[in-house]
């Protein structure tokens, strides 16, 4: 029995190293790909970009070639020289031979299994500098197993569900997969549902410590599973399965990010002002309150770059304009804010449309609203009213949305938009019925059975948030006569996203998180996973969004316990891509429609600390522009998990990353020179930090004392409330000047 298990394992993990087939053909270096027929199934494999392959597979009916895809064809970088691949290939066979194709340093090989000389399994290798080959992964096929490419038909149509399995080993580490509130940087052992909810943005893009990157290029909902021997990806409803794999040397994560971002998109550079301090709360109620806010920023001499008007500032869901009873002169307000502070303004929009909205009848008549596959078509409820969501997958609906926003906001001076509730399906709350009923707090299905212009929730649900971001991007680009990928004049803020969301002028935030210490710690790992997925434009609600009902002081600005948490949270956001404050606050004394959340709201002792970090953020302006520019040019991460830079020089980093220890889930590099370790528990005056080893001579310098330390050790440093544990490499003046990539 043991012998049989060993044989099975060897077949699954290394069987393709020596193909069983007696015939193995190397395709020419300039091959456009091969098409393999395997019974009723067809597999198309093409060299794609540098060091990569794109694989598409389908049973029976061939795809049209116009299916939803989140990868560029051709990639932004690669040997294609601007020529799209489409469905091209130059070699066709029916699975009765073994074929090998090479693209750069990556090889794909077909082979049989279980003594069969056919070539219907795929394996991917990296070619090493000495000419040897290292298996990256192959289709998981131990003896007597279900086919690694598995299809199932759920209904009368041609759409199918699919499960694709690939080999892995217990020591493989997986980085990326979007964001989950799980405190993990290494996702090995995780099962991740591909359904978007508030705080949960699963995205099937990942890097492996074995030296490859992977994109499950599917709009369908499904699942990712990272087991000890098998990685499995499922699609609930599809007409073609589509994935891409690229490779690089182990530990060269910058090259992997460059390859992946060439496929999924490079981020543009943000406007300089957006790198400053962004102010928000739930919620500024009217025009007078916003003008008073701007006057107070001027009075306290605190820099601010953006002031946000949050939700329910409209008369009805779906109006996509400010309620004129509360905001009588939008253009005048925006200009006064600009004159007082220099700040831009942002307004929130929800995708929901009530039948009370002035836009409802026109949108319903023109098919701009998503429906449900049965019943009256309502997708959620809010404030006692049933609502429908606009259909972001419909190009005409996207245009209608932007035209409305432009008329009501953009043309009046509010040119930045908060894409809230962008998760798709419903309003994105997985755990409640939005207060429609006191007695129903949890409904026993994930999302309504929504029908979109582009398909169903099952088949294209992952497209919804991406297309919602696209609606604003298309509007920006048309309004400014600029192209996607060029520098952004304005920005959007989205609660959700998907593969390639970084190509838009849009930052993603971690959702409506709770205002407690544990949640602060969770956000660090979440941001590092966002970075590994390719999203450099990432942020959080500093201070958390909402109170934890089990913690008496949570989110209360008048309680010393929460004030301490807020200060620690705020100082950490100085060192993430966008520094942003937001949240629903409680207070003992209330003097506005909602409790205050401004820098001066947290007590006389704390205000100078808060202001010092806001001003430090502006002092880091040149450094921020330099790291955002690198992200734009090459996909080089801004928030950098420690494995990115130190896996090769410090064996402890690899071990700690594998184990998801605090040193690797709570510490990271911010750009190439700053090591950040936020304080995530209360009542401390010192903090232990692991300093990665680089070489025998490079020293780490503690920002606050200028004390220097060698790497490869834990050090304990003073960390009073005024100081976040922060170290730098090289000269401080180089950090402040942004001169950090020249040497």
XYZ file of C-alpha atoms in Angstrom:
743
model
C 0.000 0.000 0.000
C 2.828 2.383 0.889
C 4.506 1.575 -2.420
C 1.286 2.372 -4.290
C 1.019 5.744 -2.514
C 4.588 6.597 -3.420
C 3.935 5.694 -7.042
C 0.819 7.894 -7.071
C 2.693 10.823 -5.577
C 5.574 10.515 -7.983
C 3.163 10.407 -10.921
C 1.457 13.557 -9.664
C 4.512 15.618 -8.800
C 7.410 14.490 -10.984
C 5.949 12.206 -13.591
C 6.269 14.803 -16.322
C 10.017 15.238 -15.860
C 10.524 12.194 -18.105
C 7.501 11.989 -20.424
C 6.193 8.475 -21.001
C 5.384 9.156 -24.629
C 7.998 7.707 -27.010
C 7.507 10.730 -29.273
C 8.316 14.223 -28.003
C 8.422 17.137 -30.440
C 9.942 20.523 -29.692
C 7.956 23.218 -31.442
C 9.857 25.968 -33.215
C 10.946 28.954 -31.080
C 8.506 31.201 -32.939
C 5.525 28.867 -32.614
C 2.211 30.625 -32.131
C 0.915 27.757 -30.002
C -0.695 24.357 -30.168
C -4.252 23.109 -30.150
C -4.797 19.692 -28.610
C -7.992 17.703 -29.094
C -8.814 15.296 -26.263
C -12.122 13.615 -26.988
C -14.817 16.269 -26.751
C -12.345 18.646 -25.070
C -10.030 21.167 -26.740
C -6.975 22.796 -25.147
C -5.274 25.831 -26.706
C -1.816 26.764 -25.373
C 0.011 29.895 -26.545
C 3.324 31.523 -25.591
C 2.280 34.747 -23.880
C 4.471 37.718 -22.973
C 7.895 37.049 -21.554
C 8.393 33.608 -19.957
C 4.707 32.748 -19.924
C 1.919 30.652 -21.418
C -1.787 31.229 -21.746
C -4.018 28.149 -21.635
C -7.657 27.996 -22.692
C -9.784 24.871 -22.549
C -13.373 24.043 -23.432
C -15.646 21.039 -23.975
C -17.739 20.705 -27.134
C -18.638 24.208 -28.311
C -15.630 26.430 -29.110
C -15.498 29.926 -27.580
C -16.070 32.950 -29.751
C -12.745 34.545 -28.850
C -14.590 37.515 -27.360
C -15.165 36.137 -23.872
C -14.531 38.354 -20.853
C -10.809 38.552 -20.154
C -8.809 40.566 -17.639
C -5.434 40.091 -19.362
C -4.090 42.218 -22.176
C -3.622 40.605 -25.573
C -0.880 41.284 -26.417
C 0.717 41.877 -23.018
C 2.206 45.293 -22.284
C 5.682 43.766 -22.488
C 6.793 40.748 -24.479
C 8.093 39.516 -27.819
C 4.699 39.967 -29.507
C 5.662 43.405 -30.865
C 2.084 44.664 -30.648
C 0.462 41.671 -32.345
C -2.497 40.102 -30.561
C -2.598 36.313 -30.209
C -6.334 35.872 -30.537
C -7.009 32.159 -30.960
C -3.917 31.529 -33.125
C -1.887 28.312 -33.172
C 0.325 26.563 -35.699
C 0.329 22.985 -34.394
C -2.685 20.737 -33.933
C -2.857 17.170 -32.680
C -5.364 14.906 -30.987
C -3.561 14.043 -27.761
C -1.680 11.065 -29.154
C 1.775 12.650 -28.989
C 3.919 14.601 -26.584
C 4.772 18.180 -27.510
C 7.189 20.601 -25.871
C 7.073 24.376 -26.371
C 9.437 26.963 -24.889
C 8.908 30.671 -24.277
C 11.909 32.388 -22.725
C 12.860 30.483 -19.600
C 9.541 28.604 -19.357
C 8.585 25.293 -20.940
C 5.183 23.655 -21.330
C 5.125 19.934 -22.087
C 2.293 17.549 -22.777
C 2.467 13.953 -21.648
C 0.392 10.873 -21.063
C -0.343 9.203 -17.743
C -0.678 5.754 -16.296
C 1.170 4.049 -19.136
C -0.778 5.838 -21.869
C 1.587 7.401 -24.430
C -0.807 10.244 -25.228
C -0.115 13.915 -24.585
C -3.189 15.230 -22.838
C -1.656 16.445 -19.533
C 0.212 19.744 -19.192
C 3.334 20.433 -17.155
C 5.256 23.694 -16.748
C 9.008 23.979 -16.150
C 11.603 26.670 -15.660
C 14.874 26.347 -17.578
C 17.788 27.040 -15.228
C 21.039 28.767 -16.188
C 22.820 25.405 -16.470
C 20.195 24.122 -18.925
C 18.413 21.840 -16.469
C 14.647 21.986 -15.971
C 12.757 22.517 -12.723
C 9.121 21.505 -12.486
C 6.956 24.465 -11.452
C 3.614 22.678 -11.489
C 1.741 20.145 -13.584
C -1.846 19.100 -13.858
C -2.515 17.056 -10.744
C -2.995 13.465 -11.831
C -2.098 10.757 -9.320
C -2.999 7.184 -10.251
C -6.745 6.472 -10.608
C -7.734 10.089 -9.998
C -10.454 12.334 -11.407
C -9.211 14.173 -14.458
C -7.373 17.382 -13.455
C -9.583 19.202 -15.960
C -13.112 18.398 -14.866
C -16.405 19.755 -16.275
C -20.019 19.536 -15.148
C -23.232 20.828 -16.727
C -25.684 22.297 -14.227
C -28.542 23.200 -16.542
C -29.926 23.092 -20.059
C -27.573 25.717 -21.551
C -24.052 25.349 -22.883
C -22.398 26.893 -19.818
C -20.541 24.452 -17.601
C -18.820 24.462 -14.245
C -15.149 23.507 -14.193
C -12.531 22.318 -11.717
C -8.847 22.483 -12.665
C -6.201 20.974 -10.383
C -2.435 21.491 -10.290
C 0.292 19.795 -8.309
C 1.906 21.432 -5.333
C 4.098 20.352 -2.430
C 3.644 20.881 1.303
C 6.471 23.421 1.395
C 5.126 25.649 -1.394
C 4.127 29.143 -0.291
C 1.351 31.152 -1.959
C 1.253 34.974 -1.945
C -1.556 37.236 -3.169
C -5.146 36.000 -3.829
C -6.690 39.422 -3.213
C -7.591 40.421 0.344
C -9.196 38.495 3.172
C -9.371 39.326 6.874
C -7.286 36.280 7.802
C -3.940 37.512 9.207
C -2.116 35.451 6.542
C 0.593 36.430 4.097
C 1.262 32.842 3.056
C -2.097 31.439 1.863
C -1.009 27.799 1.854
C -3.786 25.682 3.374
C -6.493 28.251 2.595
C -9.803 27.722 0.831
C -11.009 31.023 -0.615
C -14.482 31.576 -2.081
C -14.490 33.728 -5.201
C -17.449 35.840 -4.058
C -16.991 39.520 -3.204
C -18.318 40.925 0.065
C -17.637 43.899 2.282
C -13.993 43.505 3.530
C -13.451 40.410 1.342
C -11.997 40.830 -2.187
C -10.816 37.395 -3.340
C -8.842 37.553 -6.571
C -7.134 34.560 -8.254
C -3.725 36.094 -8.908
C -0.825 34.732 -6.890
C 2.933 34.233 -6.761
C 4.633 31.048 -5.587
C 7.961 30.828 -3.806
C 8.800 28.183 -6.419
C 9.243 31.009 -8.899
C 6.024 31.266 -10.844
C 2.987 33.511 -11.014
C -0.542 32.415 -11.876
C -3.721 34.140 -13.104
C -7.069 32.333 -13.131
C -8.500 34.611 -15.821
C -12.180 33.984 -15.126
C -15.145 36.293 -14.491
C -17.052 33.456 -12.852
C -17.574 32.950 -9.174
C -15.905 29.830 -7.810
C -13.218 28.828 -5.355
C -9.449 28.638 -4.792
C -8.038 25.774 -2.727
C -4.371 25.531 -1.741
C -3.856 22.050 -0.329
C -0.688 20.122 0.572
C -0.527 18.277 -2.766
C -3.149 19.964 -4.961
C -4.091 23.524 -5.866
C -7.608 23.606 -7.282
C -9.520 26.380 -9.037
C -13.223 26.197 -9.800
C -15.591 28.205 -11.967
C -19.331 27.971 -11.304
C -20.431 28.842 -14.847
C -18.261 29.388 -17.900
C -17.971 28.828 -21.646
C -14.154 28.594 -21.622
C -11.500 28.095 -18.921
C -8.632 30.563 -19.170
C -5.420 30.848 -17.146
C -1.877 32.194 -17.511
C 1.360 31.069 -15.877
C 4.690 32.955 -15.909
C 8.025 32.169 -14.300
C 11.148 33.789 -12.883
C 14.074 32.731 -10.739
C 13.041 31.704 -7.201
C 13.027 34.760 -4.958
C 12.873 37.227 -7.867
C 9.435 38.553 -7.010
C 9.997 41.896 -8.715
C 10.352 40.093 -12.041
C 7.219 38.062 -11.334
C 5.337 41.272 -10.580
C 6.670 42.808 -13.768
C 5.464 39.794 -15.764
C 2.061 39.689 -14.059
C 1.441 43.435 -14.387
C 2.381 43.279 -18.073
C -0.544 40.883 -18.389
C -3.096 42.529 -16.091
C -2.145 46.201 -16.293
C 0.236 48.798 -14.919
C -0.987 51.425 -12.519
C -0.915 55.037 -13.674
C 0.728 57.625 -11.451
C -1.705 59.310 -9.035
C -2.083 63.075 -8.766
C 0.462 64.506 -6.328
C -2.222 65.899 -4.038
C -3.682 62.420 -3.435
C -0.494 61.357 -1.638
C -1.305 63.739 1.212
C -3.909 63.493 3.978
C -7.471 62.448 3.009
C -10.241 63.427 5.453
C -13.609 61.710 5.880
C -16.193 60.703 8.432
C -19.712 59.304 8.554
C -21.065 61.788 7.588
C -20.819 65.484 6.790
C -24.466 66.394 6.700
C -24.663 69.602 4.683
C -22.822 72.355 2.884
C -22.348 74.535 5.967
C -20.663 71.723 7.893
C -18.165 71.108 5.081
C -17.252 74.794 4.825
C -16.805 74.945 8.619
C -14.565 71.878 8.361
C -12.359 73.608 5.797
C -12.195 76.719 7.966
C -11.041 74.603 10.906
C -8.256 72.974 8.874
C -7.097 76.476 8.007
C -7.472 77.620 11.619
C -5.432 74.706 13.012
C -2.876 75.006 10.195
C -3.205 71.327 9.282
C -2.616 70.305 5.672
C -5.392 68.364 3.962
C -5.613 67.156 0.371
C -9.138 65.711 0.093
C -12.435 66.214 1.894
C -15.063 63.531 1.381
C -18.867 63.687 1.388
C -20.112 60.223 2.328
C -23.341 58.327 1.784
C -26.982 59.437 2.195
C -26.061 62.895 0.966
C -28.608 62.371 -1.817
C -32.382 62.613 -1.667
C -32.996 59.090 -3.031
C -30.878 56.048 -3.817
C -29.794 56.287 -7.434
C -30.089 60.064 -7.842
C -26.266 60.311 -7.993
C -26.377 63.920 -6.958
C -26.392 65.893 -3.710
C -29.738 66.703 -2.102
C -30.313 70.379 -3.012
C -32.119 70.941 0.277
C -28.822 70.309 2.108
C -26.316 71.294 -0.577
C -27.810 74.349 -2.312
C -24.660 75.520 -4.170
C -22.225 72.696 -4.852
C -19.906 74.688 -7.104
C -19.548 77.502 -4.553
C -18.832 74.996 -1.763
C -16.133 73.201 -3.752
C -14.480 76.505 -4.588
C -14.562 77.701 -0.963
C -12.955 74.449 0.194
C -10.260 74.872 -2.450
C -9.611 78.490 -1.468
C -9.417 77.706 2.261
C -7.337 74.526 2.179
C -6.237 73.720 -1.359
C -8.088 70.418 -0.986
C -10.022 68.536 -3.642
C -13.410 67.020 -2.876
C -14.825 63.506 -3.248
C -18.427 62.295 -3.175
C -19.798 58.855 -2.439
C -22.037 56.912 -4.786
C -23.855 53.620 -4.319
C -24.932 51.348 -7.176
C -28.442 50.995 -5.746
C -31.460 52.612 -7.373
C -34.792 53.060 -5.592
C -38.019 53.439 -7.506
C -38.239 56.861 -5.809
C -35.161 58.047 -7.717
C -35.533 60.493 -10.561
C -33.413 58.081 -12.647
C -35.352 54.899 -11.966
C -37.875 54.897 -14.808
C -35.341 55.737 -17.501
C -32.885 53.142 -16.260
C -35.546 50.466 -15.951
C -36.918 51.217 -19.413
C -33.478 51.014 -21.021
C -32.285 47.869 -19.256
C -29.629 49.639 -17.181
C -30.599 47.874 -13.943
C -29.518 44.390 -12.967
C -32.397 42.018 -12.369
C -32.884 38.597 -10.834
C -33.438 35.427 -12.820
C -36.905 35.096 -11.306
C -39.194 37.202 -9.153
C -39.630 40.980 -9.205
C -35.964 41.778 -9.860
C -35.091 43.495 -6.563
C -31.579 42.706 -5.387
C -31.476 44.198 -1.886
C -33.088 46.650 0.507
C -32.016 49.795 2.282
C -33.763 51.972 4.847
C -37.027 50.137 4.376
C -37.019 50.381 0.577
C -36.340 47.593 -1.904
C -33.745 48.554 -4.490
C -32.144 47.381 -7.710
C -28.477 47.832 -8.598
C -27.340 49.494 -11.769
C -25.690 47.052 -14.175
C -22.005 47.950 -14.459
C -21.480 45.185 -17.046
C -23.647 47.147 -19.510
C -21.594 49.791 -21.377
C -24.666 51.995 -21.819
C -25.440 51.831 -18.089
C -21.846 52.823 -17.306
C -22.201 55.792 -19.634
C -25.517 56.801 -18.034
C -23.932 56.649 -14.580
C -20.992 58.809 -15.585
C -23.127 61.345 -17.440
C -25.237 61.753 -14.290
C -22.176 62.083 -12.048
C -20.579 64.569 -14.420
C -23.686 66.749 -14.513
C -24.311 66.683 -10.755
C -20.743 66.645 -9.398
C -17.869 66.846 -11.851
C -19.017 69.976 -13.656
C -19.570 71.638 -10.269
C -16.060 71.017 -8.931
C -16.358 67.614 -7.186
C -14.253 65.458 -9.474
C -13.352 62.420 -7.347
C -15.717 59.561 -6.589
C -16.096 56.997 -3.860
C -17.419 53.765 -5.404
C -19.004 52.325 -2.284
C -20.986 49.060 -2.059
C -19.191 48.007 -5.252
C -19.092 44.270 -4.507
C -21.845 43.212 -6.919
C -24.878 40.974 -6.591
C -26.372 42.901 -3.686
C -25.068 45.722 -1.485
C -22.220 43.490 -0.424
C -23.243 42.533 3.106
C -22.900 38.785 3.426
C -24.135 38.593 6.963
C -27.362 40.606 7.238
C -30.508 41.687 5.458
C -29.666 45.413 5.667
C -32.172 45.973 8.455
C -35.237 45.232 6.341
C -36.510 42.942 9.058
C -35.723 42.802 12.764
C -36.211 39.057 12.641
C -34.034 38.231 9.613
C -30.409 39.085 10.227
C -28.836 36.434 8.022
C -30.125 34.969 4.781
C -29.088 31.406 3.833
C -27.522 32.137 0.441
C -24.546 34.216 -0.547
C -26.135 36.587 -3.080
C -29.343 36.966 -5.069
C -29.500 35.045 -8.341
C -28.665 38.205 -10.271
C -28.950 38.620 -14.023
C -26.665 41.125 -15.761
C -26.196 42.366 -19.324
C -23.025 40.207 -19.500
C -24.434 37.075 -17.822
C -25.433 35.775 -14.423
C -23.953 36.294 -10.974
C -22.421 32.821 -11.240
C -20.888 33.399 -14.655
C -19.740 37.054 -14.473
C -20.180 38.097 -10.844
C -16.468 38.835 -10.478
C -16.679 41.315 -13.354
C -19.104 43.613 -11.525
C -16.718 45.560 -9.232
C -14.075 45.797 -11.965
C -16.609 47.158 -14.463
C -17.878 49.603 -11.814
C -14.351 50.995 -11.493
C -14.173 51.015 -15.280
C -17.279 53.227 -15.453
C -15.520 55.991 -13.534
C -12.259 55.466 -15.417
C -13.990 55.747 -18.784
C -15.679 58.927 -17.616
C -12.426 60.456 -16.336
C -10.569 59.657 -19.509
C -13.290 61.058 -21.753
C -13.612 64.200 -19.650
C -9.864 64.845 -19.640
C -9.040 63.511 -23.135
C -6.409 61.177 -21.677
C -5.655 57.497 -22.154
C -5.860 54.632 -19.666
C -2.457 54.162 -18.079
C -1.384 57.794 -18.279
C -1.095 60.038 -15.230
C -4.332 60.557 -13.294
C -5.874 63.972 -12.727
C -8.497 62.512 -10.382
C -9.042 59.349 -8.358
C -11.775 56.994 -7.295
C -12.017 54.876 -4.157
C -13.581 51.434 -4.453
C -14.645 48.913 -1.818
C -13.957 46.079 -4.223
C -11.995 45.113 -7.316
C -10.630 42.236 -9.336
C -7.823 41.139 -11.644
C -6.116 44.235 -13.060
C -7.945 46.813 -10.955
C -4.567 48.541 -10.636
C -4.839 49.777 -14.245
C -7.507 52.311 -13.209
C -7.126 55.624 -11.347
C -8.768 53.833 -8.453
C -7.635 52.834 -4.991
C -9.109 49.873 -3.139
C -9.769 49.970 0.572
C -10.245 47.142 3.033
C -13.931 47.752 3.728
C -16.047 48.429 6.795
C -13.724 47.065 9.465
C -14.268 47.218 13.219
C -12.541 49.684 15.542
C -10.566 47.306 17.770
C -6.897 46.380 18.139
C -7.214 42.941 16.589
C -8.643 44.434 13.401
C -5.757 46.871 13.128
C -3.377 43.908 13.092
C -5.421 42.138 10.430
C -5.113 45.055 8.021
C -1.324 44.782 7.728
C -1.434 41.265 6.281
C -4.407 42.276 4.129
C -2.413 45.125 2.603
C 0.542 42.829 1.913
C -1.724 40.342 0.131
C -3.199 43.209 -1.896
C 0.328 44.166 -2.937
C 1.207 40.610 -3.984
C -1.995 40.552 -6.066
C -0.779 43.650 -7.920
C -2.820 46.337 -6.158
C -0.465 49.114 -5.082
C -3.289 51.638 -4.743
C -4.560 50.351 -1.391
C -5.783 51.995 1.811
C -7.856 51.512 4.982
C -10.249 53.403 7.223
C -7.792 54.747 9.795
C -9.356 54.082 13.179
C -11.659 51.417 11.750
C -15.083 52.063 10.309
C -17.531 50.947 12.981
C -17.772 50.075 16.636
C -17.450 46.508 17.836
C -20.624 46.045 19.935
C -18.751 43.768 22.361
C -16.169 46.464 23.228
C -17.612 49.301 25.284
C -15.117 51.981 24.190
C -14.844 50.955 20.532
C -14.982 53.916 18.099
C -15.801 56.401 20.900
C -13.672 59.494 20.347
C -14.064 60.621 23.969
C -12.709 57.404 25.498
C -8.955 57.192 26.210
C -8.832 53.546 25.117
C -10.086 54.391 21.652
C -7.999 57.534 21.403
C -4.874 55.424 21.862
C -6.015 52.988 19.172
C -6.794 55.835 16.782
C -3.367 57.402 17.200
C -1.595 54.090 16.572
C -3.783 53.414 13.546
C -3.345 56.901 12.109
C 0.438 56.845 12.466
C 0.570 53.518 10.612
C -1.399 54.946 7.652
C 1.436 57.442 7.121
C 3.274 54.443 5.637
C 0.688 52.863 3.341
C -0.046 53.989 -0.230
C -2.842 56.413 0.728
C -3.281 58.075 4.135
C -6.993 58.188 4.787
C -9.226 58.685 7.828
C -12.844 57.553 7.852
C -15.396 55.999 10.165
C -18.643 55.981 12.038
C -17.759 57.344 15.468
C -19.444 57.340 18.856
C -19.005 60.202 21.311
C -20.075 61.307 24.764
C -20.695 64.871 23.571
C -22.109 65.357 20.074
C -22.108 68.706 18.273
C -22.782 67.609 14.702
C -25.076 65.247 12.819
C -22.527 62.449 13.329
C -19.715 62.363 15.856
C -16.490 64.072 14.891
C -13.463 62.395 13.324
C -11.054 65.236 12.646
C -7.393 65.489 13.763
C -8.388 67.758 16.661
C -11.175 65.403 17.865
C -9.003 63.107 19.992
C -7.923 65.296 22.886
C -5.292 67.956 23.480
C -2.509 65.457 24.207
C -3.112 63.475 21.044
C -3.715 66.271 18.546
C -0.003 67.230 18.241
C 0.919 63.575 17.616
C -1.741 63.204 14.942
C -0.731 66.449 13.253
C 2.953 65.478 13.329
C 2.230 62.351 11.278
C 0.078 64.253 8.811
C 2.955 66.666 8.301
C 5.458 63.789 8.061
C 3.334 62.367 5.256
C 3.839 65.566 3.268
C 7.565 65.555 4.087
C 7.719 62.108 2.451
C 6.176 63.468 -0.741
C 9.226 62.922 -2.966
C 9.730 59.411 -1.627
C 6.077 58.611 -2.286
C 6.256 59.914 -5.839
C 9.383 57.837 -6.485
C 7.855 54.555 -5.310
C 4.575 55.199 -7.126
C 6.543 55.936 -10.290
C 8.370 52.607 -10.016
C 5.047 50.855 -9.504
C 3.766 52.549 -12.645
C 6.789 51.639 -14.759
C 7.477 48.061 -13.681
C 4.787 46.870 -11.244
C 7.306 47.018 -8.368
C 5.332 46.719 -5.115
C 4.965 49.720 -2.798
C 4.079 47.779 0.364
C 6.654 44.978 0.274
C 6.297 41.798 2.351
C 9.655 40.837 3.842
C 10.026 37.787 1.580
C 10.217 40.198 -1.385
C 13.590 41.647 -0.425
C 15.130 39.315 2.135
C 14.190 35.726 1.322
C 17.583 35.162 -0.322
C 19.739 36.935 2.256
C 18.011 35.815 5.450
C 16.893 32.174 5.881
C 14.770 33.185 8.872
C 12.505 35.254 6.627
C 11.560 32.205 4.555
C 10.824 30.194 7.687
C 8.789 32.948 9.357
C 6.828 33.614 6.173
C 5.979 29.924 5.830
C 4.675 29.950 9.395
C 2.897 33.336 9.064
C 4.731 34.602 12.129
C 4.086 38.135 13.343
C 7.422 39.304 11.967
C 6.191 38.638 8.434
C 2.472 39.438 8.801
C 2.999 42.658 10.806
C 6.223 44.067 9.303
C 6.983 45.174 5.775
C 9.104 47.459 3.652
C 7.421 50.631 2.455
C 9.336 51.209 -0.740
C 13.028 50.259 -0.800
C 14.224 52.093 2.322
C 11.633 52.093 5.144
C 10.876 49.143 7.445
C 7.486 49.644 9.135
C 6.180 47.785 12.197
C 2.903 49.216 13.548
C 2.066 48.827 17.214
C -1.052 46.647 17.388
C -1.688 46.234 21.133
C -2.446 48.867 23.784
C -0.384 50.292 26.620
C 3.128 49.692 25.324
C 6.212 51.874 25.516
C 8.627 49.581 23.660
C 8.336 47.147 20.774
C 10.218 44.141 19.454
C 11.147 44.236 15.767
C 12.900 41.636 13.641
C 15.540 43.280 11.429
C 16.202 41.206 8.305
C 19.768 40.335 7.446
C 21.053 41.846 4.197
C 24.817 41.364 4.433
C 27.552 41.746 7.009
C 27.920 45.506 6.598
C 24.444 46.989 6.016
C 22.909 48.584 9.100
C 19.367 49.518 10.028
C 18.798 52.971 11.555
C 15.946 53.637 13.985
C 14.135 56.699 12.677
C 13.523 58.333 16.040
C 16.897 57.913 17.783
C 19.378 57.354 14.917
C 20.603 54.231 16.701
C 21.954 51.638 14.240
C 21.580 47.854 14.349
C 22.844 44.888 12.377
C 20.332 42.678 10.652
C 19.385 39.099 11.420
C 18.173 39.775 14.964
C 15.236 40.875 17.080
C 15.705 44.261 18.704
C 13.553 46.059 21.246
C 13.163 49.776 20.643
C 11.376 52.561 22.509
C 7.840 53.009 21.164
C 5.940 55.603 23.190
C 2.620 56.717 21.751
C 4.438 59.397 19.748
C 6.563 56.879 17.814
C 5.721 54.084 15.410
C 8.636 51.606 15.162
C 10.272 52.757 11.917
C 13.714 51.937 10.509
C 15.469 53.120 7.396
C 18.297 51.965 5.164
C 20.873 54.441 3.942
C 20.669 58.173 4.529
C 17.549 59.867 5.842
C 18.089 62.746 3.416
C 17.877 60.316 0.490
C 14.528 59.090 1.773
C 13.178 62.607 2.124
C 14.488 63.650 -1.291
C 13.166 60.539 -3.045
C 16.662 59.651 -4.235
C 16.210 55.947 -3.523
C 16.477 54.109 -6.852
C 19.689 55.589 -8.248
C 22.019 53.193 -6.429
